[in-house]
Amino acid sequence: MATPKSVIEMAKKAGAKMMDIKFVDTFGTWQHFSCPVGELTEDIFSEGLGFDGSSIRGWKSIEASDMLAMPDPETAFIDPFCAVPTLSLTCTISETGTLEPYSRDPRGIAQKAEKYLISTGHADQAFFGPEAEFFIFDNVQFDAKSNGTFYSVDSDEGVWNTGRDEMPNLGYKIRHKEGYFPVAPADTQQDIRTEMCLVMEELGVKIERQHHEVATAGQAEIDYRFSTLVTAADWMMIYKYVVKNIARKHGKTACFMPKPLFGDNGSGMHTHQSLWKKGKPLFAGKEYGGLSEMALYYAGGLLKHAKALCAICNPTTNSYKRLVPGYEAPVNLAYSARNRSAAVRIPTYSENPKAKRLEYRPPDPAANPYLAFAALLMAGLDGVQNKIKPGAPLDKNIYELPPEELKKVPNVAGSLSEALDCLEKDHAFLLKGDVFTEDFIDMWISSKRKEHDAIRLRPHPYEFFLYYDV
């Protein structure tokens, strides 16, 4: 266990000159400010560091803007991207005066979810293992004006570049849906992904594997070992930070948008979950897929609340361009062993009870991991508490079901607007234990509706192709 004293020793040993204070905003972006290392004392861990919360999206109004960043000693590392040796600390946000956790702070919400789990008596630990996918592009351009809009991404691996004059063009371009996973020279990014892995490991993130993903144009995946809810979310913030900065170091750009390319697979964040108590796994048993009854109820909770969960786990308009049939996206709400076309999959790689888990496949990497993991836990717990049965498993390829069978399988939300409507109607499960609050849900829905309207109100370039000559 790290302590304020051990963090101060770490900074001294590394010769740190600065201290970087990081925290996550409502929508999942790491924010930061820096102080000379002379400000690093044991007191800041209990008293916090003040800042203006009115400039953070979705947070305080200007007349009540003072907030405190409370550093967590467990998150300390020496930032690998700063020219001057710099200690990094991740913070939870508190109110001034009372030191009460701020109800809109995502990391604080995740911490409350962990405390609520213990209070139920069902389990004392929830483990999460996200598998975030992303693209490494060589160039990106976009603009949006009142009289025109465009975007363009490019990659040396992109199949559309087979005819580009590269002097010489060597022809090793990955075709659509054929990126899983050829060796070099088709895979041009082995070394850059390895560098990302090694830097993450230096920062305490336990890496399991890396590989090229299905799509053309540098789609990638790096998997890290499961951990407790808050730690897994902390690691996802480090993951994105490292991926983006290593890409930039190599003159490239990393993209976590769920669907940056038309006609190829998008990027998901399949999330593995399990509950434990007193060091023992609770999801292993003799029910379907080697699951326990508790695990099936947990799956029932995920499936019951799936459409509402979309508003948090698939929080962008772009998310629903990934959640369409034909691109390995789990559109249909069902559960199954091994079957990757089901929203809830039961991995069967190992018979070890410690490896028994559920994989929830709809989420994407645009999600704020603290909010997504907390919401998933609350949905699963609702299933356990109310003994929600998930129905019969679906072991067929859902994409090949005849229409009469497919009609019986419910779907995820089809748009951000639909997901927000569902969250508006179905969020009582999130309010238990004051984990999420009505204030937070209202703010989230209002903010996300503005995003939806921003897209809805703008002419789309393809509309000119379809309709200009009407």
Coordinates of C-alpha atoms in Angstrom, one line a residue:
M1 CA 0.0 0.0 0.0
A2 CA 1.3 3.4 -1.0
T3 CA 1.3 6.1 1.6
P4 CA 1.9 9.9 1.4
K5 CA 5.4 9.2 2.8
S6 CA 6.2 6.6 0.2
V7 CA 5.0 9.0 -2.5
I8 CA 7.2 11.8 -1.3
E9 CA 10.1 9.3 -1.2
M10 CA 9.3 8.2 -4.8
A11 CA 9.4 11.9 -5.9
K12 CA 12.8 12.4 -4.2
K13 CA 14.3 9.3 -5.6
A14 CA 13.2 10.3 -9.2
G15 CA 14.5 13.8 -8.7
A16 CA 11.0 15.2 -9.5
K17 CA 10.8 19.0 -9.9
M18 CA 7.1 19.2 -10.5
M19 CA 3.9 17.5 -9.3
D20 CA 1.1 17.0 -11.8
I21 CA -2.5 16.8 -10.4
K22 CA -4.8 14.8 -12.7
F23 CA -8.5 14.2 -12.5
V24 CA -11.2 13.0 -14.9
D25 CA -14.1 15.3 -16.0
T26 CA -17.7 14.2 -16.5
F27 CA -17.2 13.0 -20.0
G28 CA -13.9 11.0 -19.5
T29 CA -11.2 13.5 -20.3
W30 CA -8.1 13.7 -18.0
Q31 CA -7.6 17.2 -16.8
H32 CA -4.5 18.5 -14.9
F33 CA -2.6 21.3 -13.3
S34 CA 0.9 21.3 -12.0
C35 CA 2.8 22.6 -8.9
P36 CA 6.5 22.7 -8.0
V37 CA 7.4 19.6 -6.0
G38 CA 7.9 21.8 -2.9
E39 CA 4.1 21.8 -2.6
L40 CA 4.2 18.0 -2.2
T41 CA 3.5 17.5 1.5
E42 CA 1.7 14.8 3.5
D43 CA -1.0 17.4 4.2
I44 CA -2.2 17.7 0.6
F45 CA -3.4 14.1 0.7
S46 CA -5.9 14.9 3.5
E47 CA -6.6 18.6 2.8
G48 CA -6.6 18.6 -1.0
L49 CA -5.5 21.2 -3.5
G50 CA -8.0 23.9 -4.6
F51 CA -9.0 24.7 -8.1
D52 CA -11.8 26.4 -10.1
G53 CA -14.5 23.8 -10.9
S54 CA -16.7 26.2 -13.0
S55 CA -14.6 25.7 -16.1
I56 CA -15.0 21.9 -16.1
R57 CA -17.7 20.6 -18.3
G58 CA -20.9 19.6 -16.4
W59 CA -19.5 20.7 -13.0
K60 CA -19.9 23.9 -10.9
S61 CA -21.5 27.2 -11.7
I62 CA -19.2 30.2 -11.3
E63 CA -20.8 31.5 -8.0
A64 CA -19.9 28.2 -6.2
S65 CA -16.8 27.1 -8.1
D66 CA -14.2 26.3 -5.5
M67 CA -13.3 22.6 -5.3
L68 CA -10.6 20.3 -3.9
A69 CA -8.6 17.7 -5.7
M70 CA -7.7 14.9 -3.2
P71 CA -4.7 13.0 -4.4
D72 CA -4.7 9.2 -4.1
P73 CA -1.2 7.9 -3.2
E74 CA -2.0 4.6 -4.9
T75 CA -2.0 6.3 -8.2
A76 CA 1.5 7.9 -8.1
F77 CA 3.9 7.5 -11.0
I78 CA 6.7 9.5 -12.7
D79 CA 5.2 10.8 -15.9
P80 CA 7.1 9.4 -18.8
F81 CA 6.1 12.2 -21.2
C82 CA 7.4 15.2 -19.3
A83 CA 10.8 16.7 -20.1
V84 CA 11.3 17.7 -16.5
P85 CA 10.9 14.9 -13.9
T86 CA 7.3 15.1 -12.8
L87 CA 5.3 13.1 -10.2
S88 CA 1.8 12.3 -11.4
L89 CA -1.1 11.9 -8.9
T90 CA -4.7 11.0 -9.8
C91 CA -7.4 12.7 -7.6
T92 CA -10.9 12.3 -6.4
I93 CA -12.9 15.6 -6.1
S94 CA -14.3 17.0 -2.8
E95 CA -16.4 20.0 -1.8
T96 CA -14.5 22.7 0.1
G97 CA -15.3 23.1 3.8
T98 CA -17.0 19.7 4.3
L99 CA -14.6 17.6 2.3
E100 CA -17.6 15.6 1.1
P101 CA -17.2 13.8 -2.2
Y102 CA -18.5 15.8 -5.1
S103 CA -21.6 14.0 -6.5
R104 CA -20.6 14.7 -10.2
D105 CA -17.0 13.5 -9.9
P106 CA -16.8 10.2 -11.9
R107 CA -14.0 8.7 -9.8
G108 CA -16.0 9.5 -6.7
I109 CA -19.1 7.8 -8.3
A110 CA -16.9 4.7 -8.9
Q111 CA -15.7 4.7 -5.3
K112 CA -19.3 4.9 -4.1
A113 CA -20.2 1.9 -6.3
E114 CA -17.5 -0.2 -4.6
K115 CA -18.7 0.9 -1.2
Y116 CA -22.3 0.1 -2.1
L117 CA -21.3 -3.4 -3.3
I118 CA -19.8 -4.1 0.2
S119 CA -23.0 -2.8 1.9
T120 CA -25.2 -5.3 0.0
G121 CA -23.4 -8.3 1.6
H122 CA -23.5 -10.1 -1.8
A123 CA -19.8 -9.5 -2.5
D124 CA -16.9 -7.4 -1.4
Q125 CA -15.0 -7.0 -4.6
A126 CA -16.0 -6.4 -8.3
F127 CA -13.3 -7.1 -10.9
F128 CA -13.3 -5.4 -14.3
G129 CA -11.2 -6.2 -17.3
P130 CA -11.9 -3.9 -20.3
E131 CA -10.6 -4.6 -23.8
A132 CA -10.4 -1.2 -25.5
E133 CA -9.8 -1.0 -29.3
F134 CA -8.5 2.0 -31.1
F135 CA -7.0 3.2 -34.4
I136 CA -3.5 4.5 -35.1
F137 CA -3.8 6.9 -38.0
D138 CA -1.1 8.8 -39.9
N139 CA -3.2 11.9 -40.6
V140 CA -6.6 13.3 -39.6
Q141 CA -8.3 16.4 -40.9
F142 CA -11.8 17.7 -40.2
D143 CA -13.9 20.9 -40.2
A144 CA -17.5 22.0 -39.7
K145 CA -18.7 25.4 -40.8
S146 CA -22.2 26.7 -41.7
N147 CA -21.5 26.2 -45.4
G148 CA -19.7 22.9 -45.4
T149 CA -18.2 20.1 -43.4
F150 CA -15.8 17.2 -44.0
Y151 CA -13.5 14.7 -42.3
S152 CA -10.6 12.6 -43.7
V153 CA -8.4 10.1 -41.9
D154 CA -5.5 8.3 -43.5
S155 CA -3.2 5.4 -42.7
D156 CA -0.3 3.9 -44.6
E157 CA -1.9 0.5 -43.9
G158 CA -5.3 1.6 -45.3
V159 CA -6.6 -0.5 -48.2
W160 CA -7.6 2.6 -50.0
N161 CA -3.9 3.4 -50.5
T162 CA -3.1 0.4 -52.7
G163 CA -3.0 2.8 -55.7
R164 CA -1.2 5.7 -54.0
D165 CA 2.1 6.8 -55.5
E166 CA 4.4 6.1 -52.6
M167 CA 7.7 5.7 -54.6
P168 CA 7.5 2.7 -54.2
N169 CA 4.2 1.4 -53.1
L170 CA 5.0 -2.1 -51.8
G171 CA 1.3 -3.2 -51.8
Y172 CA 1.1 -4.6 -48.2
K173 CA -2.3 -3.0 -47.3
I174 CA -4.7 -4.7 -45.0
R175 CA -8.1 -5.3 -46.6
H176 CA -11.4 -4.4 -44.8
K177 CA -12.1 -6.9 -42.0
E178 CA -8.8 -8.7 -42.5
G179 CA -6.7 -7.1 -39.8
Y180 CA -7.1 -9.9 -37.3
F181 CA -4.2 -10.6 -37.3
P182 CA -1.5 -10.9 -40.1
V183 CA 2.2 -10.6 -39.3
A184 CA 4.5 -7.9 -40.7
P185 CA 4.9 -6.4 -43.2
A186 CA 1.1 -6.2 -43.4
D187 CA 1.0 -5.3 -39.7
T188 CA 3.2 -2.2 -39.6
Q189 CA 2.6 -1.3 -35.9
Q190 CA 4.0 -4.2 -33.9
D191 CA 6.8 -2.1 -32.5
I192 CA 4.7 1.0 -31.6
R193 CA 2.1 -1.2 -29.8
T194 CA 4.9 -3.0 -27.9
E195 CA 6.3 0.4 -26.8
M196 CA 2.9 1.4 -25.6
C197 CA 2.7 -1.9 -23.6
L198 CA 6.1 -1.4 -22.0
V199 CA 5.4 2.1 -20.9
M200 CA 2.1 1.1 -19.4
E201 CA 3.8 -1.7 -17.5
E202 CA 6.3 0.8 -16.1
L203 CA 3.4 2.8 -14.8
G204 CA 1.9 -0.3 -13.0
V205 CA -0.6 -1.4 -15.6
K206 CA -0.4 -5.2 -16.0
I207 CA -0.5 -6.0 -19.7
E208 CA -1.7 -9.4 -21.0
R209 CA -1.4 -9.0 -24.8
Q210 CA -1.4 -6.7 -27.8
H211 CA -2.4 -7.3 -31.4
H212 CA -3.7 -5.7 -34.6
E213 CA -7.5 -5.7 -34.7
V214 CA -9.9 -6.6 -37.5
A215 CA -10.2 -3.4 -39.4
T216 CA -7.8 -2.0 -41.9
A217 CA -5.8 1.2 -41.3
G218 CA -4.1 0.4 -38.0
Q219 CA -6.8 -0.8 -35.7
A220 CA -5.3 -2.1 -32.5
E221 CA -6.1 -3.7 -29.2
I222 CA -4.0 -3.9 -26.0
D223 CA -5.5 -5.9 -23.1
Y224 CA -4.6 -5.4 -19.5
R225 CA -5.2 -7.7 -16.5
F226 CA -8.5 -7.3 -14.6
S227 CA -8.5 -5.4 -11.4
T228 CA -10.9 -3.8 -8.9
L229 CA -13.4 -1.3 -10.4
V230 CA -11.7 2.0 -9.5
T231 CA -8.2 0.6 -10.3
A232 CA -9.4 -0.8 -13.7
A233 CA -10.8 2.7 -14.5
D234 CA -7.6 4.4 -13.4
W235 CA -5.7 2.1 -15.7
M236 CA -7.9 2.9 -18.6
M237 CA -7.1 6.6 -18.2
I238 CA -3.4 5.7 -18.2
Y239 CA -4.0 3.5 -21.2
K240 CA -5.4 6.3 -23.3
Y241 CA -2.8 8.7 -22.1
V242 CA 0.1 6.4 -23.0
V243 CA -1.5 5.3 -26.4
K244 CA -2.1 8.9 -27.5
N245 CA 1.3 10.2 -26.4
I246 CA 3.3 7.3 -27.9
A247 CA 1.4 7.7 -31.1
R248 CA 2.2 11.4 -31.1
K249 CA 5.9 10.7 -30.4
H250 CA 6.0 8.7 -33.7
G251 CA 4.2 11.3 -35.7
K252 CA 0.9 9.4 -35.6
T253 CA -2.5 10.0 -34.0
A254 CA -4.5 7.6 -31.9
C255 CA -8.3 7.6 -32.2
F256 CA -10.8 6.1 -29.7
M257 CA -13.9 7.1 -31.6
P258 CA -16.1 4.0 -31.9
K259 CA -16.6 4.3 -35.7
P260 CA -14.1 6.4 -37.5
L261 CA -14.2 4.3 -40.8
F262 CA -17.2 3.6 -42.9
G263 CA -17.5 0.0 -44.1
D264 CA -15.2 -1.6 -41.6
N265 CA -15.3 -2.7 -37.9
G266 CA -15.6 -0.1 -35.2
S267 CA -13.8 0.0 -31.9
G268 CA -15.4 -1.6 -28.8
M269 CA -14.5 -1.9 -25.2
H270 CA -15.7 -5.4 -24.2
T271 CA -15.8 -5.4 -20.4
H272 CA -15.2 -8.6 -18.4
Q273 CA -16.8 -8.6 -14.9
S274 CA -16.9 -10.9 -11.9
L275 CA -17.9 -10.6 -8.2
W276 CA -15.8 -12.0 -5.3
K277 CA -16.2 -12.4 -1.6
K278 CA -13.5 -13.0 1.0
G279 CA -11.0 -13.9 -1.8
K280 CA -13.3 -16.4 -3.4
P281 CA -14.9 -16.1 -6.9
L282 CA -18.7 -16.1 -6.9
F283 CA -19.4 -16.5 -10.6
A284 CA -18.3 -20.2 -11.0
G285 CA -20.9 -22.9 -10.6
K286 CA -22.9 -25.7 -12.2
E287 CA -25.4 -23.6 -14.2
Y288 CA -25.2 -22.9 -17.9
G289 CA -21.7 -22.2 -19.1
G290 CA -20.2 -23.2 -15.8
L291 CA -21.8 -20.1 -14.1
S292 CA -23.3 -19.8 -10.7
E293 CA -26.9 -18.7 -10.1
M294 CA -25.6 -15.3 -9.0
A295 CA -23.7 -14.9 -12.3
L296 CA -26.9 -15.6 -14.3
Y297 CA -28.8 -13.1 -12.2
Y298 CA -26.0 -10.6 -12.8
A299 CA -26.4 -11.2 -16.5
G300 CA -30.1 -10.8 -16.2
G301 CA -29.6 -7.3 -14.7
L302 CA -27.2 -6.3 -17.5
L303 CA -29.7 -7.4 -20.1
K304 CA -32.7 -5.9 -18.4
H305 CA -31.0 -2.5 -18.2
A306 CA -29.0 -2.7 -21.4
K307 CA -30.8 0.1 -23.3
A308 CA -30.4 2.5 -20.4
L309 CA -26.7 1.4 -20.0
C310 CA -26.2 2.4 -23.6
A311 CA -26.5 6.1 -22.6
I312 CA -23.4 5.7 -20.3
C313 CA -21.5 2.9 -22.0
N314 CA -22.1 4.1 -25.6
P315 CA -22.3 7.9 -24.9
T316 CA -21.8 9.5 -28.3
T317 CA -23.8 9.8 -31.5
N318 CA -20.9 8.0 -33.2
S319 CA -21.3 5.0 -30.9
Y320 CA -24.5 4.0 -32.7
K321 CA -22.7 3.8 -36.1
R322 CA -20.7 0.9 -34.5
L323 CA -23.8 -0.8 -33.0
V324 CA -25.1 -2.1 -36.3
P325 CA -25.4 -5.6 -37.6
G326 CA -22.5 -7.1 -39.7
Y327 CA -19.5 -5.7 -38.0
E328 CA -19.1 -8.0 -34.9
A329 CA -21.0 -5.4 -32.8
P330 CA -23.3 -7.0 -30.2
V331 CA -26.6 -5.4 -31.3
N332 CA -28.8 -8.2 -30.0
L333 CA -29.5 -8.6 -26.3
A334 CA -28.8 -12.2 -25.4
Y335 CA -26.2 -14.3 -23.5
S336 CA -24.2 -17.3 -24.6
A337 CA -21.1 -19.3 -24.0
R338 CA -18.3 -18.5 -26.5
N339 CA -20.7 -16.8 -28.9
R340 CA -19.3 -13.4 -29.8
S341 CA -22.5 -12.3 -31.4
A342 CA -24.3 -12.1 -28.0
A343 CA -24.2 -9.0 -25.8
V344 CA -23.3 -11.1 -22.8
R345 CA -20.6 -13.7 -23.5
I346 CA -19.3 -16.3 -21.2
P347 CA -15.6 -16.9 -22.0
T348 CA -14.6 -20.6 -21.8
Y349 CA -10.8 -20.4 -22.2
S350 CA -10.3 -21.8 -18.7
E351 CA -12.1 -24.1 -16.2
N352 CA -10.4 -22.4 -13.3
P353 CA -13.2 -20.9 -11.1
K354 CA -11.1 -17.7 -10.7
A355 CA -11.4 -17.2 -14.5
K356 CA -15.1 -17.5 -14.6
R357 CA -16.6 -14.2 -15.6
L358 CA -19.1 -12.4 -17.8
E359 CA -18.1 -10.3 -20.8
Y360 CA -20.4 -7.5 -21.6
R361 CA -19.7 -6.5 -25.3
P362 CA -21.7 -3.4 -26.1
P363 CA -19.5 -0.7 -24.5
D364 CA -17.1 1.4 -26.5
P365 CA -13.9 3.3 -25.6
A366 CA -15.7 6.7 -25.8
A367 CA -17.2 5.8 -22.4
N368 CA -15.9 7.4 -19.2
P369 CA -14.6 4.2 -17.6
Y370 CA -15.5 5.2 -14.0
L371 CA -19.1 5.8 -15.0
A372 CA -19.4 2.8 -17.3
F373 CA -18.0 0.3 -14.8
A374 CA -20.1 1.7 -11.9
A375 CA -23.2 1.6 -14.0
L376 CA -22.5 -2.0 -15.1
L377 CA -22.0 -3.0 -11.5
M378 CA -25.2 -1.4 -10.4
A379 CA -27.2 -3.1 -13.2
G380 CA -25.6 -6.5 -12.4
L381 CA -26.3 -6.1 -8.7
D382 CA -29.9 -5.2 -9.4
G383 CA -30.2 -8.5 -11.2
V384 CA -28.7 -10.3 -8.2
Q385 CA -30.9 -8.5 -5.7
N386 CA -34.1 -9.1 -7.6
K387 CA -33.1 -12.5 -9.0
I388 CA -33.6 -11.4 -12.6
K389 CA -33.3 -14.4 -14.9
P390 CA -31.7 -13.8 -18.2
G391 CA -33.9 -16.2 -20.1
A392 CA -32.7 -19.0 -22.3
P393 CA -29.2 -18.7 -23.8
L394 CA -28.7 -18.2 -27.5
D395 CA -26.0 -20.4 -28.9
K396 CA -26.7 -19.8 -32.6
N397 CA -25.0 -17.2 -34.7
I398 CA -27.4 -14.3 -34.2
Y399 CA -26.5 -12.7 -37.5
E400 CA -27.6 -15.8 -39.3
L401 CA -31.0 -16.3 -37.6
P402 CA -34.1 -16.4 -39.8
P403 CA -36.2 -13.2 -39.5
E404 CA -38.9 -14.9 -37.5
E405 CA -36.4 -15.9 -34.8
L406 CA -34.5 -12.6 -34.9
K407 CA -37.6 -10.6 -34.2
K408 CA -37.8 -12.3 -30.8
V409 CA -34.3 -11.1 -29.7
P410 CA -34.4 -7.6 -28.3
N411 CA -31.8 -5.0 -29.4
V412 CA -29.6 -2.4 -27.8
A413 CA -30.7 1.3 -28.3
G414 CA -30.5 2.3 -31.9
S415 CA -29.4 5.9 -31.3
L416 CA -28.1 8.2 -28.5
S417 CA -31.5 9.8 -28.4
E418 CA -33.2 6.4 -27.8
A419 CA -30.6 5.5 -25.2
L420 CA -31.2 8.8 -23.3
D421 CA -35.0 8.2 -23.4
C422 CA -34.4 4.7 -21.9
L423 CA -32.1 6.2 -19.2
E424 CA -34.7 8.8 -18.4
K425 CA -37.2 6.0 -17.7
D426 CA -34.9 3.4 -16.2
H427 CA -32.3 4.7 -13.8
A428 CA -33.6 3.8 -10.3
F429 CA -31.1 1.0 -10.2
L430 CA -28.3 3.6 -10.5
L431 CA -29.6 5.6 -7.5
K432 CA -29.2 2.9 -4.9
G433 CA -26.7 3.8 -2.2
D434 CA -26.6 7.3 -3.6
V435 CA -24.0 6.0 -6.2
F436 CA -25.5 8.1 -9.0
T437 CA -27.8 11.0 -8.1
E438 CA -30.9 12.4 -9.8
D439 CA -28.8 15.6 -10.3
F440 CA -26.1 13.7 -12.1
I441 CA -28.6 11.8 -14.3
D442 CA -30.4 15.0 -15.2
M443 CA -27.1 16.8 -16.1
W444 CA -25.9 13.8 -18.2
I445 CA -29.2 13.6 -20.2
S446 CA -29.3 17.3 -20.8
S447 CA -25.6 17.5 -21.9
K448 CA -25.9 14.5 -24.2
R449 CA -29.2 15.7 -25.8
K450 CA -27.3 18.9 -26.8
E451 CA -24.7 16.6 -28.5
H452 CA -27.4 14.7 -30.3
D453 CA -29.0 17.9 -31.5
A454 CA -25.7 19.3 -32.7
I455 CA -25.5 16.4 -35.1
R456 CA -29.2 16.3 -35.9
L457 CA -29.3 19.9 -37.0
R458 CA -26.4 19.8 -39.4
P459 CA -26.6 18.8 -43.1
H460 CA -24.6 15.6 -43.7
P461 CA -22.3 15.4 -46.7
Y462 CA -23.9 12.2 -47.9
E463 CA -27.3 14.0 -48.0
F464 CA -25.9 16.0 -50.9
F465 CA -25.0 12.8 -52.7
L466 CA -28.6 11.6 -52.2
Y467 CA -30.7 14.7 -52.5
Y468 CA -28.9 17.6 -54.1
D469 CA -30.7 17.1 -57.4
V470 CA -34.2 16.5 -56.1

